[in-house]
CSV table of C-alpha atoms and ligand atoms in Angstrom, one decimal:
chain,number,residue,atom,x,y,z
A,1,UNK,CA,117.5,106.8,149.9
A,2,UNK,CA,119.7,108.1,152.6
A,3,UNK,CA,118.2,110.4,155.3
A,4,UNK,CA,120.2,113.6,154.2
A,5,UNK,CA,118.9,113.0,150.7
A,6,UNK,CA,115.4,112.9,152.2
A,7,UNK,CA,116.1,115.8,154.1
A,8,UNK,CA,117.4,117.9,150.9
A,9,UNK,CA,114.0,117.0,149.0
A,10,UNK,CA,111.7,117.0,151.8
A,11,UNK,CA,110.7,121.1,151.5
A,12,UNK,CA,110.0,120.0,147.5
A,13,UNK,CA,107.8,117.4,148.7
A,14,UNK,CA,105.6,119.5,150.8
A,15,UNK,CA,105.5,122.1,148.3
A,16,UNK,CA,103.9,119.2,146.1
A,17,UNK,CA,107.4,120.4,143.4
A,18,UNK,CA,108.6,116.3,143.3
A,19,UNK,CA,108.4,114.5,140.8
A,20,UNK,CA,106.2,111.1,141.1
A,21,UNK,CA,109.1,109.0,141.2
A,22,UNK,CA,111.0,111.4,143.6
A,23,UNK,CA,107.7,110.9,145.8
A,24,UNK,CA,107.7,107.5,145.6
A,25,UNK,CA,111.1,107.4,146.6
A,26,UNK,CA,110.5,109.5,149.7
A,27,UNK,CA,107.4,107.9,150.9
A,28,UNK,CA,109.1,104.6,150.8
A,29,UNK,CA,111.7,105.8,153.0
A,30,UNK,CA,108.9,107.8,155.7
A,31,UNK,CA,107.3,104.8,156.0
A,32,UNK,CA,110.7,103.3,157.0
A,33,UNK,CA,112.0,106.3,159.2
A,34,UNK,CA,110.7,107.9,161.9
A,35,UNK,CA,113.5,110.7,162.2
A,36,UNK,CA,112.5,111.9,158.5
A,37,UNK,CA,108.4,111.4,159.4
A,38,UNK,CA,109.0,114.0,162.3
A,39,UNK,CA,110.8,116.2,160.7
A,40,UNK,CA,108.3,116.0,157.5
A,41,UNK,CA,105.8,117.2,160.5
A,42,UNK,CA,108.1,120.1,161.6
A,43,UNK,CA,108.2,121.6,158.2
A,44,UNK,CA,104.1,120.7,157.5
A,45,UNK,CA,104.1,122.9,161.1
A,46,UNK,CA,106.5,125.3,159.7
A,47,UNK,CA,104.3,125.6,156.5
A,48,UNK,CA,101.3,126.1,158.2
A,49,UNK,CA,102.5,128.9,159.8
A,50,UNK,CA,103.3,130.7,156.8
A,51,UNK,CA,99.9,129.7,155.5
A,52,UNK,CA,98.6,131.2,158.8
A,53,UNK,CA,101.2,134.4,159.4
A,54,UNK,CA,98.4,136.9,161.1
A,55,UNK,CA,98.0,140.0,159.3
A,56,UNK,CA,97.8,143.4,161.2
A,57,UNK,CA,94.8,146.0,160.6
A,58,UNK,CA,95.8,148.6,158.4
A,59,UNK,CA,94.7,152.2,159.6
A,60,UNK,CA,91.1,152.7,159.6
A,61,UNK,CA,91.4,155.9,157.2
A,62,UNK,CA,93.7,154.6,154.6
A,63,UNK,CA,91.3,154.7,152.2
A,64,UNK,CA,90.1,158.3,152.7
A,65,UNK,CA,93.7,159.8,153.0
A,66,UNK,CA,94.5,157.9,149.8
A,67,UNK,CA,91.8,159.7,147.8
A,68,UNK,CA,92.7,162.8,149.2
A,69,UNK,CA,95.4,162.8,147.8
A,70,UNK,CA,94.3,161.3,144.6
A,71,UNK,CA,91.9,164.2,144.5
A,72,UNK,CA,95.1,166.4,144.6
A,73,UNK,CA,96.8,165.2,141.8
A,74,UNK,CA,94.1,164.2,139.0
A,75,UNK,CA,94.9,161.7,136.4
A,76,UNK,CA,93.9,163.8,133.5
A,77,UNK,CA,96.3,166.9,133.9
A,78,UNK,CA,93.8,170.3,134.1
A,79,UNK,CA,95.5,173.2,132.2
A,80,UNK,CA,98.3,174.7,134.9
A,81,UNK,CA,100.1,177.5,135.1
A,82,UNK,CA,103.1,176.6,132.8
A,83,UNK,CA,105.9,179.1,131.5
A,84,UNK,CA,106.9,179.2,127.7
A,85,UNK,CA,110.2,180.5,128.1
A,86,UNK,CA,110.4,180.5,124.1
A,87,UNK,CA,107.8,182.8,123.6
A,88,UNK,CA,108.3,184.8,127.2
A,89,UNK,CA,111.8,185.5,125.6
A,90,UNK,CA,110.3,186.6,122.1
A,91,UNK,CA,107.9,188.8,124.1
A,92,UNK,CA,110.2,190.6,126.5
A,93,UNK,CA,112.3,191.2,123.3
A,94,UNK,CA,109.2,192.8,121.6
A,95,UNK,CA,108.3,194.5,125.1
A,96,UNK,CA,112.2,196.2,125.3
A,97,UNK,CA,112.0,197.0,121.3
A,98,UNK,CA,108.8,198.7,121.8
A,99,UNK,CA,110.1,200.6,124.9
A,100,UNK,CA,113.4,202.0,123.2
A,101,UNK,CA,111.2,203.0,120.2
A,102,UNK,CA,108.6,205.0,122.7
A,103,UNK,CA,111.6,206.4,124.7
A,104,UNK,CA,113.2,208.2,121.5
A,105,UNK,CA,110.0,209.2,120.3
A,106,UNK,CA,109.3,210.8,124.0
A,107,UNK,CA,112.5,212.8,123.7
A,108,UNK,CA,111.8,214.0,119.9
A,109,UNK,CA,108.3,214.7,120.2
A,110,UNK,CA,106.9,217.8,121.7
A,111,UNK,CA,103.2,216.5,122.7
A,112,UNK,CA,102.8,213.6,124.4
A,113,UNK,CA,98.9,212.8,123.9
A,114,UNK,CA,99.6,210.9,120.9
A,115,UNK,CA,102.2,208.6,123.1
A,116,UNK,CA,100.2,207.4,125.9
A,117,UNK,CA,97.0,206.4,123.4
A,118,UNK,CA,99.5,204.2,121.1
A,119,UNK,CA,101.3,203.1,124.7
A,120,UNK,CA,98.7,201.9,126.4
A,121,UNK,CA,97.2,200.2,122.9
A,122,UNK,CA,100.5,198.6,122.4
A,123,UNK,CA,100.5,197.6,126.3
A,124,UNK,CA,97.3,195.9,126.2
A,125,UNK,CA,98.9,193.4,123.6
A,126,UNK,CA,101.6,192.8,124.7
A,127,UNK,CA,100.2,192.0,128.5
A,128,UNK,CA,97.0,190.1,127.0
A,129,UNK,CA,99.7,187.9,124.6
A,130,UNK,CA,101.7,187.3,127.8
A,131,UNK,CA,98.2,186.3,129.4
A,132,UNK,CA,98.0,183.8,126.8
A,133,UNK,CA,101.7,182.5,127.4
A,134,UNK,CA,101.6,182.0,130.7
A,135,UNK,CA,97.9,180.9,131.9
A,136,UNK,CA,96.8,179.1,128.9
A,137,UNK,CA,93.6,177.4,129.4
A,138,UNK,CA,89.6,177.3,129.8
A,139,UNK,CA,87.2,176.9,132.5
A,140,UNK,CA,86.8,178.8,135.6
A,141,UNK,CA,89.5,179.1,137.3
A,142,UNK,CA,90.9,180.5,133.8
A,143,UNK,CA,88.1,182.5,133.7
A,144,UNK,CA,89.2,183.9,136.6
A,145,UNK,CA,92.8,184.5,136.1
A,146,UNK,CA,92.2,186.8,132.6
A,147,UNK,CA,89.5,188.9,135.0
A,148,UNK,CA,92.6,189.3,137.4
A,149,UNK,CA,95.0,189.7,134.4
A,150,UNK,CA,93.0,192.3,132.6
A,151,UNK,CA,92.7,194.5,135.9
A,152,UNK,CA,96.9,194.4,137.0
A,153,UNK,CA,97.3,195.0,133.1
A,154,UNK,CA,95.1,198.3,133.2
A,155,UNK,CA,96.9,199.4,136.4
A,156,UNK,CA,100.0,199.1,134.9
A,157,UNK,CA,99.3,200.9,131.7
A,158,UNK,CA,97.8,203.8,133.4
A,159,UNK,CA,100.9,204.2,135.0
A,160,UNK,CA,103.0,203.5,132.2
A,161,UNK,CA,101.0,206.3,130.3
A,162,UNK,CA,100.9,208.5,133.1
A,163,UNK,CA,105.0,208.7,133.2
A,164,UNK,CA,105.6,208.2,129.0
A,165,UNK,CA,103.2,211.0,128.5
A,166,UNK,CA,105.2,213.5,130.6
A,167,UNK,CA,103.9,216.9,132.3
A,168,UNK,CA,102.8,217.9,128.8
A,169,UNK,CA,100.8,214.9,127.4
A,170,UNK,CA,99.0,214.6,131.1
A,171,UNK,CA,97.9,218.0,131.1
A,172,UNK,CA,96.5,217.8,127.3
A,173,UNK,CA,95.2,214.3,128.0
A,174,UNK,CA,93.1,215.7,130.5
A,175,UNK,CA,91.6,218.6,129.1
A,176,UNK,CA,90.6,216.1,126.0
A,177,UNK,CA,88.2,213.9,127.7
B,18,UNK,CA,82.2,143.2,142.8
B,19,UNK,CA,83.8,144.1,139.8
B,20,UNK,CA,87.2,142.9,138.4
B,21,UNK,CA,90.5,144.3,138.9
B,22,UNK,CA,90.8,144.7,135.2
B,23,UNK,CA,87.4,146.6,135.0
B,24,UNK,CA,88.3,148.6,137.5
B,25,UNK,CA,91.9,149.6,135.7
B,26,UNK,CA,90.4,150.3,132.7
B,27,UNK,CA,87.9,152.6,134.4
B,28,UNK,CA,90.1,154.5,136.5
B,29,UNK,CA,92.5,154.7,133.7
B,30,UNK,CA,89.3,156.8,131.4
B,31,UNK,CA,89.5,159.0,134.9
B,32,UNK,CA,87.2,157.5,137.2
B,33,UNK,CA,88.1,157.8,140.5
B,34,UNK,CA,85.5,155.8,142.1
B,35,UNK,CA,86.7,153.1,140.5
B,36,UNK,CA,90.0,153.8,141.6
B,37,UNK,CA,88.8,154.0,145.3
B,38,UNK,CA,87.4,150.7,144.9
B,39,UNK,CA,90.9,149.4,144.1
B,40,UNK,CA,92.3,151.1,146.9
B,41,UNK,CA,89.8,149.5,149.6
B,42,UNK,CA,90.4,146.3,147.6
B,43,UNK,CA,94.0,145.7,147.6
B,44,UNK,CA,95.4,148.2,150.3
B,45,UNK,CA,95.2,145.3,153.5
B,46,UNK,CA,97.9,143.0,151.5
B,47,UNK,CA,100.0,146.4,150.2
B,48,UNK,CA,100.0,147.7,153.9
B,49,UNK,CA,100.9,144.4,155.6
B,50,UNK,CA,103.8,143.8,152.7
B,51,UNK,CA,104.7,147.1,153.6
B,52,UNK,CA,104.5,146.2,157.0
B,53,UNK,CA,106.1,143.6,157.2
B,54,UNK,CA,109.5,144.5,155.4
B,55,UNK,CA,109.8,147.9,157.0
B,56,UNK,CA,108.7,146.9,160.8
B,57,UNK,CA,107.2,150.3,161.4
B,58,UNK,CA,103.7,151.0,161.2
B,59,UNK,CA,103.3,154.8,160.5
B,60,UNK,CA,106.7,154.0,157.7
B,61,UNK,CA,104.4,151.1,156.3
B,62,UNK,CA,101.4,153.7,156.0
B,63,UNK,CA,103.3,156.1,154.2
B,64,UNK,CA,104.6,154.1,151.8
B,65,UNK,CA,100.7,152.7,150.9
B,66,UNK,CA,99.4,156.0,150.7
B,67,UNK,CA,102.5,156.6,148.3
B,68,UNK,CA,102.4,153.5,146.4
B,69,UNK,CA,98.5,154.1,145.5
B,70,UNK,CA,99.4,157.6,144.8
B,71,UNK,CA,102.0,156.5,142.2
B,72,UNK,CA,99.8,153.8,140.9
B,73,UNK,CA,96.9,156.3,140.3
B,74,UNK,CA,99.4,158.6,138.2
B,75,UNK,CA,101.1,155.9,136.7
B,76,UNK,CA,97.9,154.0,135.3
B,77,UNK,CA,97.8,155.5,132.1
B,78,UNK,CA,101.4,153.4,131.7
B,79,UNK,CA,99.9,150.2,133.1
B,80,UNK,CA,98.8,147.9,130.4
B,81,UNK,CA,97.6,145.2,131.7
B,82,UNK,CA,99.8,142.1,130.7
B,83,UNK,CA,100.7,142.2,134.8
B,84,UNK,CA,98.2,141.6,137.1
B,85,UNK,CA,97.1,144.8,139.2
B,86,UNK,CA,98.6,143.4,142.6
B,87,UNK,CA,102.2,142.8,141.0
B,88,UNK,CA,102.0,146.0,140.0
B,89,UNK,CA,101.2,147.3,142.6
B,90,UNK,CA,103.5,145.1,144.8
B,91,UNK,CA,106.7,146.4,142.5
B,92,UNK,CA,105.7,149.9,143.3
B,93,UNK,CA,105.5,149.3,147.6
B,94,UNK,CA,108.7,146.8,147.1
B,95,UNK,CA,110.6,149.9,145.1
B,96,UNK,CA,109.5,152.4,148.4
B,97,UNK,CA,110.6,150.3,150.4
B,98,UNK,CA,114.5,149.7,148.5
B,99,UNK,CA,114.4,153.7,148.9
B,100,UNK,CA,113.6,153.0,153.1
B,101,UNK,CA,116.6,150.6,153.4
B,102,UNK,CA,118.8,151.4,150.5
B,103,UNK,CA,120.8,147.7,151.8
B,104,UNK,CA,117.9,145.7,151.2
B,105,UNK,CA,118.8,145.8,147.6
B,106,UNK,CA,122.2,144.7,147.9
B,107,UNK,CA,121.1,141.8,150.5
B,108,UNK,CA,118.0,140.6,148.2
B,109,UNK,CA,121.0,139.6,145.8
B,110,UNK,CA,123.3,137.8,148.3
B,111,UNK,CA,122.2,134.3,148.4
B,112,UNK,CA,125.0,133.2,151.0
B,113,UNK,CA,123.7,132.1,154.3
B,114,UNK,CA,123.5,134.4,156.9
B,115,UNK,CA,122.3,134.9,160.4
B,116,UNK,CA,119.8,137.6,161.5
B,117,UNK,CA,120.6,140.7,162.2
B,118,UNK,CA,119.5,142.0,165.8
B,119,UNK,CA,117.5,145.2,165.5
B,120,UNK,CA,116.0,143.6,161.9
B,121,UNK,CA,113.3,142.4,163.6
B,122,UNK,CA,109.6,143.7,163.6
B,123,UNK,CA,107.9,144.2,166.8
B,124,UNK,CA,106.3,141.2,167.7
B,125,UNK,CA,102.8,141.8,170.1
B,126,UNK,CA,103.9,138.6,171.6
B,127,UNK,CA,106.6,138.2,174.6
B,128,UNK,CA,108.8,135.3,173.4
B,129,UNK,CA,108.6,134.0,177.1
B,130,UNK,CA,104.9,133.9,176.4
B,131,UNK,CA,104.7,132.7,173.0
B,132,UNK,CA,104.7,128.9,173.9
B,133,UNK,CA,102.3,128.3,171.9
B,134,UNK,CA,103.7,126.8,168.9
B,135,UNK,CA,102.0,128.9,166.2
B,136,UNK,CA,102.3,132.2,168.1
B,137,UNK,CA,105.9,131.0,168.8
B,138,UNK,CA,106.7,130.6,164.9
B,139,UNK,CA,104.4,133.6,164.0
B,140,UNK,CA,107.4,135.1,166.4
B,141,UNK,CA,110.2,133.4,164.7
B,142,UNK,CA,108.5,135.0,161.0
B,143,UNK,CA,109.0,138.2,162.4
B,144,UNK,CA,112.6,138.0,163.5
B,145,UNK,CA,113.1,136.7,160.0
B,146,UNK,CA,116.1,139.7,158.0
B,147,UNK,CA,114.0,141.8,155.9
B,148,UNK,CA,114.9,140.0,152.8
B,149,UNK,CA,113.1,136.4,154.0
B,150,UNK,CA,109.7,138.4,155.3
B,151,UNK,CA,109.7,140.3,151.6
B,152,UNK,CA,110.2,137.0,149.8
B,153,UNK,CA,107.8,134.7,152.1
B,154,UNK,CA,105.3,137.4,151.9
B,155,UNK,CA,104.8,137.4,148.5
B,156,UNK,CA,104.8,133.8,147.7
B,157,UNK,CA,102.3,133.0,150.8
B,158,UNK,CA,100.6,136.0,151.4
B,159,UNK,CA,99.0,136.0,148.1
B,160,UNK,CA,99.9,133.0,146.5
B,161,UNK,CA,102.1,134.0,144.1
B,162,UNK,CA,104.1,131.9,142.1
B,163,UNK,CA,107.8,131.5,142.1
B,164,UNK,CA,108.6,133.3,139.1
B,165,UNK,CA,106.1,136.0,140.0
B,166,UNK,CA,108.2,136.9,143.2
B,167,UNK,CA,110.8,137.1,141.3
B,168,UNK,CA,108.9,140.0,138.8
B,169,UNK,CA,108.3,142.1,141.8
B,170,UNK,CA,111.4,142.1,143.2
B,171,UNK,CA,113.4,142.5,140.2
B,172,UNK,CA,115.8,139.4,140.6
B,173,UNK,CA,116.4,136.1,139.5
B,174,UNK,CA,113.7,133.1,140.1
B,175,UNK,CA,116.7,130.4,141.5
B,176,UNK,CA,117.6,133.6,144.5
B,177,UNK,CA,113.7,133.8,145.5
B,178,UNK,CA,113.5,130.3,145.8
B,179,UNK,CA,117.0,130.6,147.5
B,180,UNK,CA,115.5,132.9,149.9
B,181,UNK,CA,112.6,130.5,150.9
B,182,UNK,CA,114.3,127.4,151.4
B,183,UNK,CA,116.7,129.5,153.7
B,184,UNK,CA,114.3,131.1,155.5
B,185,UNK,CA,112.5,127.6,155.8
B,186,UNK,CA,115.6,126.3,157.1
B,187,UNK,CA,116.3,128.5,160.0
B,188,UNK,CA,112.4,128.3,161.0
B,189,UNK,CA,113.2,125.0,160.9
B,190,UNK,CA,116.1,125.2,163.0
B,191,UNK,CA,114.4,127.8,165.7
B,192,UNK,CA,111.7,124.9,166.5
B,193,UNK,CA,113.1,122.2,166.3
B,194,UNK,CA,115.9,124.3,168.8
B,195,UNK,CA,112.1,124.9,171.0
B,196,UNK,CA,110.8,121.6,171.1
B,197,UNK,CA,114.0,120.6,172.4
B,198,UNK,CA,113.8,123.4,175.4
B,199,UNK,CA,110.0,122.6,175.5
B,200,UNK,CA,110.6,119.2,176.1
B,201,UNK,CA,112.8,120.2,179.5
B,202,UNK,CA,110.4,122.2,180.5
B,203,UNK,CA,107.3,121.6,183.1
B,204,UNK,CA,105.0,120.4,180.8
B,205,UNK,CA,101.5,122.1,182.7
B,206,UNK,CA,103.3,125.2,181.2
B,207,UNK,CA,103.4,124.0,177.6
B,208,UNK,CA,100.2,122.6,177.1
B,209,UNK,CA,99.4,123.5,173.4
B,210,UNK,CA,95.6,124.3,173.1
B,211,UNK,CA,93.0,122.2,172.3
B,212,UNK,CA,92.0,121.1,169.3
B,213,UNK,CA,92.1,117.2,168.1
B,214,UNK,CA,95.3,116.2,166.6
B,215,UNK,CA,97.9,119.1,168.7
B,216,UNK,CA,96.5,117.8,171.7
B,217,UNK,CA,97.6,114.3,171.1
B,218,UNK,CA,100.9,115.1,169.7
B,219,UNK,CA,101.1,116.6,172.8
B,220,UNK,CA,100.0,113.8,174.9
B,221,UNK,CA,102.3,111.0,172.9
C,10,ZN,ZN1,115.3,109.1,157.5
């Protein structure tokens, strides 16, 4: 074996990938060659410092700002707020219908009692459907959102009524209750 | 201490104690991989916190034939292609080539100081391109085997072993290049320290 063949197969050697005969080979000629024995020693140095390449400390806190952000984003996805826009569409259709319908009926009909009690019926549908559609889900925080929900719906249909029922309805709404 | 695999499957039902446990288990060798291709400490801690982050919302997808920590390797390896959108390109090239200045990571060691043979190599490592650190790191760092290197970084088994013998090669080169200049010098000055067998092949 020549010295550049030794050379070529030495990094194999130390990586214990030669074959036995390839070995045998090799060690014959170390035994013979003290070039090839100190460079076998440079690259058993060399390999010992990969072996040994010192690691640096990771951040003390890595652990805690990985969690808090795994807390953030939980595995098992909690209902969200999530937009149908299928549904949204079928109900702002419904919601348009239902206002064309009420505005005719405003300009034909003389009394306007009877408008603001099937408005603000009709109103409470449609805004507790769109509940439905847009902050699906259980729990709390649901809980929560339908308590908020409910409240801007009844603001809203109060004023709804109080403008679809005119000057007339108002005034006979009020001396009905 | 329980198994990675326990551990998966148990974070995977939910469990995020489980999941912490992984984190404190794995994220020394994710930070220094991350480390060590990147040269920037507060880069390398972004991308761990990232990579775990992605792992946690990924795990429903992992099943299992990988181990854990090529897994999770892949994931800081991908960050990093999307820190240096080259090291991609140079992963593939398998011609020789020279390090680049400025692709080095900041070594605590003054070469002028590191005459020490070990800190002087642990020097050399770091100079290393990006590629050869990425590629060393996994196969030593962890043991990982040839082919397994290859898994994480998405390229053929012959280019990682490539890779390594090249990167042998020029630390090769770099000491052989300072036992040359150490063997000018004044020898009180390169005195390796003591411990049995450096001390002779010091002394012979
Ligand atoms: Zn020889």
């Amino acid at each position: 074996m020549r010295c550049l063949d030794v050379r070529m197969e030495l990094q194999a050697y130390v990586d214990g990938e030669s074959s036995l005969e390839q070995a045998g080979l090799l060690e014959q000629h170390l035994a013979a060659c003290e070039a090839c024995r100190e460079e076998l020693g440079r690259l058993q140095i060399v390999a010992a410092a990969l072996e040994s390449w010192p690691l640096v400390a990771e951040p003390a806190d890595l652990t805690a700002r990985v969690m808090a952000r795994v807390r953030l984003c939980p595995a098992v996805a909690l209902p969200r707020f999530r937009l149908h826009w299928d549904d949204l569409a079928i109900s702002a259709a419904g919601a348009m219908l239902f206002f064309t319908v009420m505005l005719t009926w405003r300009y034909l009909s003389t009394s306007g009692s009877a408008q603001l009690y099937w408005a603000q019926i009709y109103l409470w549908l449609e805004m507790l459907q769109l509940k439905a559609l847009l902050l699906g889900g259980s729990g709390a925080v649901a809980a929560a959102q339908w308590l908020i929900w409910l409240m801007l719906a009844a603001l809203v249909t109060l004023a709804m009524g109080y403008f679809a029922a005119g000057e007339q309805g108002r005034s006979e709404f009020v001396s009905s209750q | 201490m329980d198994s990675d695999a326990d551990l998966v499957a148990r974070a995977q039902q939910g469990d995020e104690a489980a999941f912490e446990q992984l984190v404190c288990k794995h994220q020394k060798y994710a930070f220094n991989l991350a480390y060590r291709v990147l040269g920037d400490y507060a880069e390398a801690e972004d991308v761990t916190q990232e990579a775990f982050v992605r792992a946690w919302r990924g795990l429903s997808g992992f099943r299992g034939q990988a181990q854990f920590t090529t897994w999770l390797y892949r994931i800081v390896h991908n960050l990093c292609l999307n820190r240096i959108p080259r090291l991609r390109r140079e992963l593939l090239r398998t011609e020789p080539q020279e390090a680049v200045v400025g692709d080095s990571i900041p070594s605590p060691l003054d070469l002028l100081e590191a005459q020490e043979r070990g800190a002087f190599l642990h020097a050399e490592l770091n100079r290393l391109p990006a590629k050869y650190r990425l590629a060393l790191t996994l196969r030593y760092l962890q043991d990982l085997s040839y082919e397994e290197v290859a898994g994480v970084l998405n390229v053929p088994m012959g280019t990682v072993k490539t890779h390594i013998h090249r990167a042998r090669q020029i630390l090769m080169e770099r000491f052989r290049q300072w036992e040359e200049s150490a063997a000018g010098a004044d020898p009180v000055d390169l005195l390796p320290p003591v411990h049995g067998e450096e001390n002779n092949y010091a002394l012979s």
